Coordinates of C-alpha atoms in Angstrom, one line a residue:
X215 CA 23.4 -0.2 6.9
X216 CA 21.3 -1.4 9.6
X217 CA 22.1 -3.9 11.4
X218 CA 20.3 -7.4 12.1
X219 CA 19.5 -6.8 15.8
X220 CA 17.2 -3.2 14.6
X221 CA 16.0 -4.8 11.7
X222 CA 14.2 -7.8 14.2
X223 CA 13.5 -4.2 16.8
X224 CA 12.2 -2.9 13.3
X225 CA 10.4 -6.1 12.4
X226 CA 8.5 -7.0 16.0
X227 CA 7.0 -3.0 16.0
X228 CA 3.4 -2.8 14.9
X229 CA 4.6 -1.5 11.6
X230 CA 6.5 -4.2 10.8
X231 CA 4.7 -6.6 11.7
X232 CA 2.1 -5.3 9.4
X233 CA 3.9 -4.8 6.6
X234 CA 5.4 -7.9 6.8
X235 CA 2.0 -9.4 6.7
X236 CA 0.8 -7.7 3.9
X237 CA 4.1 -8.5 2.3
X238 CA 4.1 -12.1 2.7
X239 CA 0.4 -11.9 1.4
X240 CA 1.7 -9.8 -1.7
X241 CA 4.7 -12.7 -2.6
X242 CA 1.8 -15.3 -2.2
X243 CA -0.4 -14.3 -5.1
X244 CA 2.6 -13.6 -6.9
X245 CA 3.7 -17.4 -6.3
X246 CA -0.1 -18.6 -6.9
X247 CA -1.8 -17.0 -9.3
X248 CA -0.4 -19.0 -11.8
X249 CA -2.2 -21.6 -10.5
X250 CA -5.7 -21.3 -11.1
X251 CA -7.7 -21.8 -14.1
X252 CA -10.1 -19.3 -16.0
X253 CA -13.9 -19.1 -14.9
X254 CA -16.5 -19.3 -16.9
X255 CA -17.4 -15.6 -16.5
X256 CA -14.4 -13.8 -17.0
X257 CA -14.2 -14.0 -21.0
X258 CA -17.4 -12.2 -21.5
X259 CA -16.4 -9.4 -18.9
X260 CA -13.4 -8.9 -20.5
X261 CA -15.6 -8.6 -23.7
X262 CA -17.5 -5.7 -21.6
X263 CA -14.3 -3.9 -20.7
X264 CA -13.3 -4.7 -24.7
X265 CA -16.9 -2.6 -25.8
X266 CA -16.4 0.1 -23.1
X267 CA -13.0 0.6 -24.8
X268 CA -14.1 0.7 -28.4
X269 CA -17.0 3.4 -27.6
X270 CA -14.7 5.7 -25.8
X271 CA -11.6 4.9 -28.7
X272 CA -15.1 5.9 -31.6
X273 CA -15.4 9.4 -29.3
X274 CA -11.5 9.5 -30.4
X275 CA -10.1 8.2 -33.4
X276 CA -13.3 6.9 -35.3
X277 CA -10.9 6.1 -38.0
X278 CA -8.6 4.1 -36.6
X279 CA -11.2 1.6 -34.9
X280 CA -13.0 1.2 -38.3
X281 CA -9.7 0.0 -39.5
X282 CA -9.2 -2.8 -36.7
X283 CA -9.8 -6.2 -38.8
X284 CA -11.5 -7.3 -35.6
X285 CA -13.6 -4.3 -34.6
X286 CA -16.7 -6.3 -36.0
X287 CA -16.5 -8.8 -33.4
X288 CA -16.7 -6.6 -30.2
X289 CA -20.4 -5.4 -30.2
X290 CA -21.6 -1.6 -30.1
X291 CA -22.1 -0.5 -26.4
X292 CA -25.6 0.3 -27.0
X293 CA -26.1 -3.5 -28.2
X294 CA -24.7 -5.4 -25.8
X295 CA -26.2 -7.0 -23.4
X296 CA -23.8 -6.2 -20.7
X297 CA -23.1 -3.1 -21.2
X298 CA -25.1 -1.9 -18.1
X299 CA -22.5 -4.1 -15.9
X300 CA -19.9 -1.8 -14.4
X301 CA -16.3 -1.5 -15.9
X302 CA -13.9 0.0 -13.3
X303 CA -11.7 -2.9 -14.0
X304 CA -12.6 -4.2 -16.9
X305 CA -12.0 -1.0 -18.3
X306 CA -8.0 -0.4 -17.1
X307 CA -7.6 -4.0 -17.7
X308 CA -8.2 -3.4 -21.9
X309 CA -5.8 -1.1 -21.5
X310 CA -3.3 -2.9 -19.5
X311 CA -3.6 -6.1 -21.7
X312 CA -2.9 -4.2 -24.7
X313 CA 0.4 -2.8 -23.2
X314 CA 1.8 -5.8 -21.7
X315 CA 0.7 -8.7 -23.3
X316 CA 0.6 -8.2 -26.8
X317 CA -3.0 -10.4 -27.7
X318 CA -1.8 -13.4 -26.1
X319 CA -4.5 -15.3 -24.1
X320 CA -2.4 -17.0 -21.3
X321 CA -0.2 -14.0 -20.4
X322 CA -3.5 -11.7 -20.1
X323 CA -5.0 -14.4 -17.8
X324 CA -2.3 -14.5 -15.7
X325 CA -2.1 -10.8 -15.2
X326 CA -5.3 -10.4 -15.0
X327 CA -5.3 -13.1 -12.3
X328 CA -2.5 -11.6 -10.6
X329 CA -4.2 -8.0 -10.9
X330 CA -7.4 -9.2 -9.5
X331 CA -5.5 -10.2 -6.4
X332 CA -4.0 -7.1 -6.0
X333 CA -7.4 -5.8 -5.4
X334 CA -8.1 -8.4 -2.9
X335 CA -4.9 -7.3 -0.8
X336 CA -6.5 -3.6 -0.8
X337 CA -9.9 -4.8 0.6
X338 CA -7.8 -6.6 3.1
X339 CA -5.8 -3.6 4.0
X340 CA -9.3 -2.0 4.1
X341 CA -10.6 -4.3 6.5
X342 CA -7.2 -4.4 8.4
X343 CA -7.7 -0.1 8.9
X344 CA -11.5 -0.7 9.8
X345 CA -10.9 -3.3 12.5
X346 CA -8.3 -1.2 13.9
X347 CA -11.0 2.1 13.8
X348 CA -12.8 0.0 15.2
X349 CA -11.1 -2.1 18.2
X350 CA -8.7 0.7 19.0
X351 CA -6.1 -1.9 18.5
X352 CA -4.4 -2.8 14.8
X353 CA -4.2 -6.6 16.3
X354 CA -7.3 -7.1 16.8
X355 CA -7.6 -5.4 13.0
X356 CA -5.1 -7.7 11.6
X357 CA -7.1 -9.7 12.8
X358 CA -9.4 -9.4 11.3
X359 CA -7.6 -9.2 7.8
X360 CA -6.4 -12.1 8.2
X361 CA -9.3 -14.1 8.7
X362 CA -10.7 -13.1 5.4
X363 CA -7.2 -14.3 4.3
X364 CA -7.8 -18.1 5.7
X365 CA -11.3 -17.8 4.3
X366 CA -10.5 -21.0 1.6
X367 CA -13.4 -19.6 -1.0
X368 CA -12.6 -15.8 -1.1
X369 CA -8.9 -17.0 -1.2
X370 CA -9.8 -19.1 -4.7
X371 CA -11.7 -16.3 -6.0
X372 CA -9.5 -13.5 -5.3
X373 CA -7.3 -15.0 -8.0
X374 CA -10.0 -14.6 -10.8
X375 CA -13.6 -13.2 -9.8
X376 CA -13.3 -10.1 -11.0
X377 CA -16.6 -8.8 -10.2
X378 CA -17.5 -10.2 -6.6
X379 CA -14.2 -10.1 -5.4
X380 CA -13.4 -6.7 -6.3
X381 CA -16.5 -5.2 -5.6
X382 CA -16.2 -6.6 -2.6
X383 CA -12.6 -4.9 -2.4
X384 CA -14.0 -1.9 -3.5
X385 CA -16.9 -1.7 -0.8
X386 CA -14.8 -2.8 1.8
X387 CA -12.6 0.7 0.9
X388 CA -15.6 2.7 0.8
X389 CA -16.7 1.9 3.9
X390 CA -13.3 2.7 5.6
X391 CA -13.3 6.0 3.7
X392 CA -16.6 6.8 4.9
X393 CA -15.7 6.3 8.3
X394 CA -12.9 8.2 7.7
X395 CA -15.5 11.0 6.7
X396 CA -17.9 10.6 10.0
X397 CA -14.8 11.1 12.5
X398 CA -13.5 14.3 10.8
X399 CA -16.0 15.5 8.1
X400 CA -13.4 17.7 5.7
X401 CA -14.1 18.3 1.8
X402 CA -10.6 16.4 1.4
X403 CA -12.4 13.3 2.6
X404 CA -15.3 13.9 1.3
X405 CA -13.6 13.4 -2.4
X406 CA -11.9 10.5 -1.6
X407 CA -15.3 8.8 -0.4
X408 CA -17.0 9.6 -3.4
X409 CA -14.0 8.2 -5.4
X410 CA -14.6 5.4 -3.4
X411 CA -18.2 4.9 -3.8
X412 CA -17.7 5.4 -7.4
X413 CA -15.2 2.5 -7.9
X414 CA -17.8 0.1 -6.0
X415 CA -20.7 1.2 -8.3
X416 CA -18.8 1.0 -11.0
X417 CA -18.0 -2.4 -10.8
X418 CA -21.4 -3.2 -9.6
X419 CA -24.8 -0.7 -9.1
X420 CA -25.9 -1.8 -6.3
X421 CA -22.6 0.1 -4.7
X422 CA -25.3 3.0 -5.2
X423 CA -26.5 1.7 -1.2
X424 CA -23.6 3.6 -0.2
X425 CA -24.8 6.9 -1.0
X426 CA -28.0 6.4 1.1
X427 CA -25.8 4.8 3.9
X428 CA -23.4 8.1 3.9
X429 CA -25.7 10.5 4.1
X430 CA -27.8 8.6 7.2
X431 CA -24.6 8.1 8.9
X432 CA -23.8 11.7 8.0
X433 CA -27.1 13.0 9.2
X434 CA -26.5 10.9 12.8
X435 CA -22.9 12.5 13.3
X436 CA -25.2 15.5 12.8
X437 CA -27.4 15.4 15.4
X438 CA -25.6 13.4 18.0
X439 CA -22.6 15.8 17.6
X440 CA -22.8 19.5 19.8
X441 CA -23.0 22.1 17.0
X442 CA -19.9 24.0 18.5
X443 CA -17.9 20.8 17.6
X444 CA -19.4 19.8 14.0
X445 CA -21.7 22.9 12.6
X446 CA -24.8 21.8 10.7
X447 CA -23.8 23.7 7.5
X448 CA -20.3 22.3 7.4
X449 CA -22.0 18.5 7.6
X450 CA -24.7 19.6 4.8
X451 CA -21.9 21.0 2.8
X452 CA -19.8 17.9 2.7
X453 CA -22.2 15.5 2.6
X454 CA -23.8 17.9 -0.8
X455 CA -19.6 18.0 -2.4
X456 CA -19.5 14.1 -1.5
X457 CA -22.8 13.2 -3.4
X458 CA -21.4 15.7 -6.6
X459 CA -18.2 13.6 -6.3
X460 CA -19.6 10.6 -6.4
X461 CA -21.9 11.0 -9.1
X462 CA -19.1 12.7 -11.1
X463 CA -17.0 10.1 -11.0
X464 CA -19.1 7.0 -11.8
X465 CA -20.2 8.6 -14.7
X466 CA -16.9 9.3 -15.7
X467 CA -15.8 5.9 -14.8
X468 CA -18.6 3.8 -16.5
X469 CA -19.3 4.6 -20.4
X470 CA -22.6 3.5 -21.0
X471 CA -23.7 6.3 -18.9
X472 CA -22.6 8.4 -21.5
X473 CA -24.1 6.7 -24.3
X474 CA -27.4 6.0 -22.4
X475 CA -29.8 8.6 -20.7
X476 CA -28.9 9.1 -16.7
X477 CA -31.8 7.4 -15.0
X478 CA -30.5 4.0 -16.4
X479 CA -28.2 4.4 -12.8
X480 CA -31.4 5.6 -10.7
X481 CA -33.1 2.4 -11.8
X482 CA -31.3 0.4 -8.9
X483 CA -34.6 -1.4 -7.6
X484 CA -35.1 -3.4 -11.1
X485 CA -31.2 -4.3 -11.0
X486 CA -31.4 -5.7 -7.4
X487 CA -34.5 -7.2 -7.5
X488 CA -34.6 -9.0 -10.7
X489 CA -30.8 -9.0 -11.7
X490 CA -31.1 -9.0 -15.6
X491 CA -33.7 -12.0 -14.7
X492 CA -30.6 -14.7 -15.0
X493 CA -31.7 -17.8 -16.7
X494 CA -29.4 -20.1 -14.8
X495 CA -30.3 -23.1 -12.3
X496 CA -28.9 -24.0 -9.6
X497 CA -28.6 -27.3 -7.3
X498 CA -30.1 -26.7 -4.1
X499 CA -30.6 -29.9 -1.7
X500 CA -31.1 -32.3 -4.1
X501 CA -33.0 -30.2 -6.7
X502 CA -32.1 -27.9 -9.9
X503 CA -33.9 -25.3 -9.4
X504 CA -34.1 -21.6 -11.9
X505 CA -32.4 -19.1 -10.1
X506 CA -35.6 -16.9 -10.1
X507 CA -37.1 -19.6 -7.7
X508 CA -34.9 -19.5 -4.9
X509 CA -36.4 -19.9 -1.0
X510 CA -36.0 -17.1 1.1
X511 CA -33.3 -19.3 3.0
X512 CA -31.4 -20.0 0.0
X513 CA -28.6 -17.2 1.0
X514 CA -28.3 -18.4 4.7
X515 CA -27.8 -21.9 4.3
X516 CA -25.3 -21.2 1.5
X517 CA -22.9 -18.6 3.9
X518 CA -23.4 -21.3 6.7
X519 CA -21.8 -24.4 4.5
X520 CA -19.1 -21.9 3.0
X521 CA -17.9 -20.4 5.7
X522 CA -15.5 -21.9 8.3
X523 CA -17.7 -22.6 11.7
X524 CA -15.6 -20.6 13.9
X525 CA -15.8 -17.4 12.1
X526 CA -19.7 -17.9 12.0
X527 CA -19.9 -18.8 15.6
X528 CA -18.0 -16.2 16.5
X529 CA -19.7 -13.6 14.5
X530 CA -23.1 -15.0 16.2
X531 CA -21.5 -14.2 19.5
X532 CA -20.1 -10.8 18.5
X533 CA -23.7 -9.9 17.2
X534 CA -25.7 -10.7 20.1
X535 CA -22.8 -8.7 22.3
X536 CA -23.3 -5.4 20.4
X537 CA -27.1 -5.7 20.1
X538 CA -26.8 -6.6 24.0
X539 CA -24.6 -3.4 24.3
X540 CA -27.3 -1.0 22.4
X541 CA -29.6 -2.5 24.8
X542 CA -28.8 -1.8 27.8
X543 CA -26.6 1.5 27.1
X544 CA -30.1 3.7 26.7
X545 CA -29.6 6.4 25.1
X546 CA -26.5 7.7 26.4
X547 CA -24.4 4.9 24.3
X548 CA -26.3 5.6 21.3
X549 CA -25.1 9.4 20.9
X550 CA -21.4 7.4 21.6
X551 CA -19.2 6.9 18.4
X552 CA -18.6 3.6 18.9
X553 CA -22.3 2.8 19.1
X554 CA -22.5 4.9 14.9
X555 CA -19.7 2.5 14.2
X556 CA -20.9 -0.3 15.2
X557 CA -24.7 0.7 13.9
X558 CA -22.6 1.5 10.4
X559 CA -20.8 -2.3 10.7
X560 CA -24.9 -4.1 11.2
X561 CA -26.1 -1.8 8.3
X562 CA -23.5 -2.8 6.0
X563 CA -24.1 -6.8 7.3
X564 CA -27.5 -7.1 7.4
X565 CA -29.4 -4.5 5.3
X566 CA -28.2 -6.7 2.5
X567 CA -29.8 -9.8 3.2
X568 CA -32.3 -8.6 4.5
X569 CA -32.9 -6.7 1.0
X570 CA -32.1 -9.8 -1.0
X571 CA -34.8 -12.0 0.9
X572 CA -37.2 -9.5 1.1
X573 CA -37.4 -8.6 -2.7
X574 CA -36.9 -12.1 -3.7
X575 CA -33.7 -11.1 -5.3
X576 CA -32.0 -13.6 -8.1
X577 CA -28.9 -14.8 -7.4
X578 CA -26.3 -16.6 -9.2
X579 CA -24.6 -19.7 -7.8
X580 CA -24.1 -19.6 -4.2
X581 CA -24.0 -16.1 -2.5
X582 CA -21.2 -14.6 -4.4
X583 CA -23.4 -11.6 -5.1
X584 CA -23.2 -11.0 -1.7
X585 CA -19.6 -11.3 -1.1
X586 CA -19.1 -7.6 0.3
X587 CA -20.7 -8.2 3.6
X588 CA -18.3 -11.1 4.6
X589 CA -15.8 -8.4 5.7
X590 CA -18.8 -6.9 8.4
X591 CA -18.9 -10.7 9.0
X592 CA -15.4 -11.2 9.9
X593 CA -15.3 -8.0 12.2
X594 CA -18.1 -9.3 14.2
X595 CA -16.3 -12.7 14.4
X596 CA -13.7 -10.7 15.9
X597 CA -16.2 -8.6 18.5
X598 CA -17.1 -12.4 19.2
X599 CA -13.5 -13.4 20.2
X600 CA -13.1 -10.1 22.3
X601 CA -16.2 -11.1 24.2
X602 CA -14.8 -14.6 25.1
X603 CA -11.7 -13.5 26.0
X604 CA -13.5 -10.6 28.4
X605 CA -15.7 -13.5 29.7
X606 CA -12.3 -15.8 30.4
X607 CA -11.0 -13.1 32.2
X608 CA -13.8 -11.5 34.5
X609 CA -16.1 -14.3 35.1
X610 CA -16.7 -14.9 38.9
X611 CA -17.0 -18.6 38.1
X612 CA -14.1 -21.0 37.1
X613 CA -16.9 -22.9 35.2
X614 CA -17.3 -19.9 33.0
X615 CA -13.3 -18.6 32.7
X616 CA -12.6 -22.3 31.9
X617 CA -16.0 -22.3 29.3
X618 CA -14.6 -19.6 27.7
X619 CA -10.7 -20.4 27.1
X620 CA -11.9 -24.0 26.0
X621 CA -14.1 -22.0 23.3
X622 CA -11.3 -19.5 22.5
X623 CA -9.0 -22.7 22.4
X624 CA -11.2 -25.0 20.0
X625 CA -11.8 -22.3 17.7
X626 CA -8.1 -21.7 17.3
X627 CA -7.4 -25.2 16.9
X628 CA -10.4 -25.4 13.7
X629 CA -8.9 -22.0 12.4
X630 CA -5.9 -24.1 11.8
X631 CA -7.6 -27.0 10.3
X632 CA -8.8 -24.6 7.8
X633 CA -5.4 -23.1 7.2
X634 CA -4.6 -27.1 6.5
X635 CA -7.3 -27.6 4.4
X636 CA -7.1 -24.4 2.2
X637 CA -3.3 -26.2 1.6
X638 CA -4.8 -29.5 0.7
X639 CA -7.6 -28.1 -1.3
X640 CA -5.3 -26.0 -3.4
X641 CA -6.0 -24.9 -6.3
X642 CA -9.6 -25.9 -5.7
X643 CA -10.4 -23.8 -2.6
X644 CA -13.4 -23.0 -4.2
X645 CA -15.5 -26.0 -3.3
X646 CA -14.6 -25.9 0.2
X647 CA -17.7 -26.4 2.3
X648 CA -16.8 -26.0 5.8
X649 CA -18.8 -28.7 7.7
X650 CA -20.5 -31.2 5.1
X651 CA -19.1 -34.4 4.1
X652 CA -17.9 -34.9 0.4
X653 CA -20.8 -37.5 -0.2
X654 CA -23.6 -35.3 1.1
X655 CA -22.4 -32.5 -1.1
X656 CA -22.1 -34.4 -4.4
X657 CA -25.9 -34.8 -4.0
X658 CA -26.7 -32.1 -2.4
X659 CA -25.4 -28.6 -4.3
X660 CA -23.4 -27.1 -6.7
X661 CA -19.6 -28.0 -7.1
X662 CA -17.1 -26.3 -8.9
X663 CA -19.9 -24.2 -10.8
X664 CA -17.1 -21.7 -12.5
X665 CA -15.5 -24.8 -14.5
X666 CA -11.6 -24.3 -13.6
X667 CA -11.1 -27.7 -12.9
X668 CA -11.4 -28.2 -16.6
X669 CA -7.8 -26.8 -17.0
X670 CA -6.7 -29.5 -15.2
X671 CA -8.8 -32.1 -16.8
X672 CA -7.2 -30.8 -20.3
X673 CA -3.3 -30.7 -18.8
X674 CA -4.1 -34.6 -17.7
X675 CA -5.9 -35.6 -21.4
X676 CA -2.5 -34.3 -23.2
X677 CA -0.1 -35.7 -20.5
X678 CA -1.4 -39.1 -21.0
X679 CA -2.5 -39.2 -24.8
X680 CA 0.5 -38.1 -27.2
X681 CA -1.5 -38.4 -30.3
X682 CA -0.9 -35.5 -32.7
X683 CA -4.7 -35.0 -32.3
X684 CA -6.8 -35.5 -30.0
X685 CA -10.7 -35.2 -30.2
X686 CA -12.6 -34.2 -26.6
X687 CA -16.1 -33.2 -26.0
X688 CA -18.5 -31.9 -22.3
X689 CA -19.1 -28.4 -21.8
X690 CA -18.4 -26.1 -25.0
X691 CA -18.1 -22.9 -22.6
X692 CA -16.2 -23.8 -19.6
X693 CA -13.5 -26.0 -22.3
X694 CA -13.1 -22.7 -23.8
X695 CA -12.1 -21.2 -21.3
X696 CA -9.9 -23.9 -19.9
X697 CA -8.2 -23.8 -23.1
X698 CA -6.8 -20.5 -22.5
X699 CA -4.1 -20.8 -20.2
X700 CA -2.7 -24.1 -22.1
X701 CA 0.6 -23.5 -24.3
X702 CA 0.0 -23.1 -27.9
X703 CA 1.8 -26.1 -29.3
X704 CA -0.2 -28.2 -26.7
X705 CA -3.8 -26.0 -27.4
X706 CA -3.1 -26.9 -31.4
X707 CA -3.4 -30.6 -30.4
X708 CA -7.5 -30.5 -29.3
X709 CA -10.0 -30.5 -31.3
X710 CA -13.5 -29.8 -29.8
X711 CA -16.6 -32.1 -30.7
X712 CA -19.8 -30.8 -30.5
X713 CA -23.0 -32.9 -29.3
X714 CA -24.3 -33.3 -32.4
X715 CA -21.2 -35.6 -33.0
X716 CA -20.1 -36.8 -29.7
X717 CA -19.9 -40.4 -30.6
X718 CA -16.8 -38.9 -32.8
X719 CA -15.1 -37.5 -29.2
X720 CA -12.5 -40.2 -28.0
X721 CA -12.6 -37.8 -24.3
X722 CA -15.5 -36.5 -22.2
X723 CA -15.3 -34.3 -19.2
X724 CA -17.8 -33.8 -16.8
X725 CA -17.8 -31.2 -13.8
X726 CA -20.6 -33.4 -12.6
X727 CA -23.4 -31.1 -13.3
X728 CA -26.4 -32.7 -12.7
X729 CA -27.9 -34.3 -16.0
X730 CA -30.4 -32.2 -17.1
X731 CA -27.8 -29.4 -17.9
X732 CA -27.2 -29.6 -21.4
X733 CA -23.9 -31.6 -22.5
X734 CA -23.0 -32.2 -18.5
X735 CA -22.7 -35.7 -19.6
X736 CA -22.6 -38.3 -22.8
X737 CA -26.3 -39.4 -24.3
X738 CA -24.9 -42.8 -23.3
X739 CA -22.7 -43.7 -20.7
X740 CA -21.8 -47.4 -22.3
X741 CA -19.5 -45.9 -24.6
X742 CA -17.4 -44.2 -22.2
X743 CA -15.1 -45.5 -19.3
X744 CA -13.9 -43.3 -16.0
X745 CA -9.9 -42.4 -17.0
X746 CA -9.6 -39.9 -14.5
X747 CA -10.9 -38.1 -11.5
X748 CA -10.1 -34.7 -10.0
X749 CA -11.2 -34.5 -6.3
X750 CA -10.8 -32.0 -3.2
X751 CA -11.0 -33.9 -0.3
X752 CA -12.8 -36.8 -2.0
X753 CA -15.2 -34.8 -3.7
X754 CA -15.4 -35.5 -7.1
X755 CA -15.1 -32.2 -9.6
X756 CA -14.3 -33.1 -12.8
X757 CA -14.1 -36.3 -14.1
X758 CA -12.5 -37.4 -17.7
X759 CA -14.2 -40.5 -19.7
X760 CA -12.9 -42.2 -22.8
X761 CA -14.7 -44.2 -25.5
X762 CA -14.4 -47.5 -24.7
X763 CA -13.6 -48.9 -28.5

């Protein structure tokens, strides 16, 4: 048996110290997930993953789904409205549910919560191997992981976003695979990247990006690589298996391929451009405005209030070094590996903006749809650091060494105000905005927009009232939802009102939508009195009214 003194020799290697970061990351979602409520979106994609799995169970045994008594309620996957959003979760997570939780709502929510987490840790792994690609030093690539750790937002959602999240997961993965491809192009990798690619498409198709990307970055390695050392036909015939891979196995992976004609995937530019032409509004200083009427600045601002200051500072500064570096290394530096990596890192953090702005893309809430460039972020927050440092070290000046460790310094002291404000925030991370005051926001932009605050409002209303019944009314959807991780005897207590009757409702609660949502608040506030208010560092997210009679 070892003994303690190797286990700490063990522990303070590079390899242990990694793996006991990843470890301690592992035990915290397992402690956590618990914690968080259900979103708004996640009961109709499980209801995608649900029709995936009754089209591909018809192909089957026809005869046993006709006799499911509730086969009528999941729709026909040429029906559904959905069906074109990608299921490489959804999918396993049918089949999952049915083997370990047995129909019951809360214990499929927490696994699913717990699962979607899982996939978080593997973009961060992702990230981790990338940073240490690209920094030639796995510090500097934990890093790196472990800002997008202490990023209070992508921490919330990794519990249960299930599309953003993972697809930002499974991008982040695809990207390291790819690189992994460029360095030493072999059919072995090529297979793995298009399994990679696949997994991101599949979860959303605008993961198809990456097959353009590969093959540029393929074509570079190419031509800036002696033929001796890299032979043109060995790089056409990889980058020809990867694209057969890849196409393979998203149509394998995604079922309404098979049920619908193939150039429902080639249509990409409708998908990112219009987005299914979501109906939604959205608050946007001070106005509600339809999400197919965003400014071009909409995504900017929204990254700049969500993201902690440092890490976007930092990332400015790590920009302008690499551009600065492409500049003035001539040509030389661009036929240099590190200058296709870093050239592969801008692609994969600008092109999509740039994309988004330029075709007036919609977007939902915020700039979750975006989520998978906040790892290229986060590496060039890091290049931003290394820059510093370099500047701290070699300046000529003391003015400048002393400039720089008092930037190096301040930014370590906000990272951990963040870490202590992800811990007072908890479990409502997800209206962190890094620089704005609670007032300016709650007139100013959307709050807690997925409705998991609602949980809480709900555990508060049955805690305090201990009628047998008790009548509630506010949002019919994001109620739903919150009723799903409440215990049954407790659940069996509520009884929903709708509008049409909300004088009849002795509770209301409000996430504080603004008014012209429909239901965001009574038709008239004289009946009702403030009982309780849920709020994240003295913003207000959900607040609970009772009839005043």
């Amino acid at each position: 048996m070892p003994s303690s003194r190797s286990f700490l020799q063990l522990l303070l290697t590079a390899r242990g110290v990694v793996s006991l970061f990843f470890g301690l990351l592992i035990l915290t979602g397992v402690l956590l997930h618990r914690d968080y409520g259900v979103s708004i979106d996640e009961p109709n994609n499980h209801l995608n993953g649900l029709v995936s799995a009754k089209y591909l169970a018809q192909l089957v045994v026809p005869e046993l789904v006709a006799r499911q008594p509730t086969n009528h309620l999941i729709p026909d996957i040429r029906s559904f409205r959905d069906a074109d959003h990608g299921v490489a979760f959804e999918l396993p997570m049918v089949v999952v549910s049915y083997l370990f939780t047995r129909h019951d709502a809360q214990a499929y929510y927490y696994l699913r919560h717990l699962l979607i987490f899982f996939l978080f840790v593997l973009g961060v792994w992702a990230l981790y191997r990338l940073g240490t690609r690209w920094f030639g030093d796995w510090r500097w690539g934990l890093l790196g992981a472990g800002l997008l750790v202490l990023s209070p937002r992508f921490f919330a959602e990794a519990f249960y976003n299930g599309k953003d999240i993972v697809y930002m997961a499974f991008f982040t993965l695809a990207i390291y695979t790819l690189v992994r491809l460029l360095y030493h192009p072999t059919r072995g990798r090529a297979l793995v990247h298009g399994l990679a690619t696949a997994l991101a498409v599949d979860v959303r198709v605008q993961g198809v990006l990456l097959l353009v990307v590969t093959l540029v970055m393929l074509g570079l390695e190419a031509v800036n690589r002696p033929a001796t050392e890299l032979p043109r036909r060995r790089v056409a015939g990889v980058a020809a298996l990867y694209v057969a891979a890849a196409l393979i196995f998203i149509i394998i992976g995604w079922p309404y391929l098979w049920a619908t004609p193939l150039p429902e995937l080639l249509n990409v530019s409708r998908r990112i451009s219009q987005y299914s032409l979501w109906p939604g509004r959205v608050v946007y200083f001070g106005q509600v405005l339809p999400g197919t009427q965003l400014p071009w600045h909409y995504i900017p601002v929204w990254i700049s209030l969500t993201t902690p200051l440092p890490y976007l500072l930092a990332a400015g500064l790590g920009l302008a070094a690499t551009l600065r570096r492409f500049w003035r290394g001539g040509w030389a530096y661009w036929r240099a590996r590190e200058a296709r990596l870093s050239l592969l890192l801008l692609l994969w953090l600008l092109t999509p903006l740039v994309l988004v702005i330029a075709l007036h893309a919609v977007v939902y809430n915020g700039w979750r749809h975006l989520y998978f460039l906040y790892p290229a972020l986060l590496l060039f927050a890091v290049q931003g650091l290394r820059a510093l440092l370099h500047v701290g070290r070699h300046s000529p000046s003391w003015a400048g060494r002393g400039l720089a460790v008092g930037l190096v310094a301040a930014g370590g002291l906000e990272v951990g105000h963040t870490v202590w404000r992800m811990i007072r925030l908890h479990p409502h991370q997800q209206v962190y905005f890094s620089f704005l005051p609670a007032p300016a926001v709650e007139q100013q932009f959307d709050r807690d927009y997925w409705g998991l605050a609602y949980r809480q409002g709900l555990e508060w209303v049955l805690a305090h009232d201990p009628s047998p019944s008790i009548t509630y009314s506010g949002d019919a959807d994001m109620l739903y939802c919150a009723g799903f991780l409440l215990p049954p005897a407790q659940k069996a207590r509520l009884q929903y009102i709708w509008k049409e009757n909300q004088p009849a409702a002795r509770y209301f609660l409000t996430n504080h939508r603004p008014r012209n949502y429909s239901n965001s608040y009574p038709d008239s506030m004289k009946l009702w009195r403030e009982v309780h208010t849920i709020r994240a560092e003295g913003l207000p997210i959900l607040t609970v009214y009772q009839q005043k009679r």
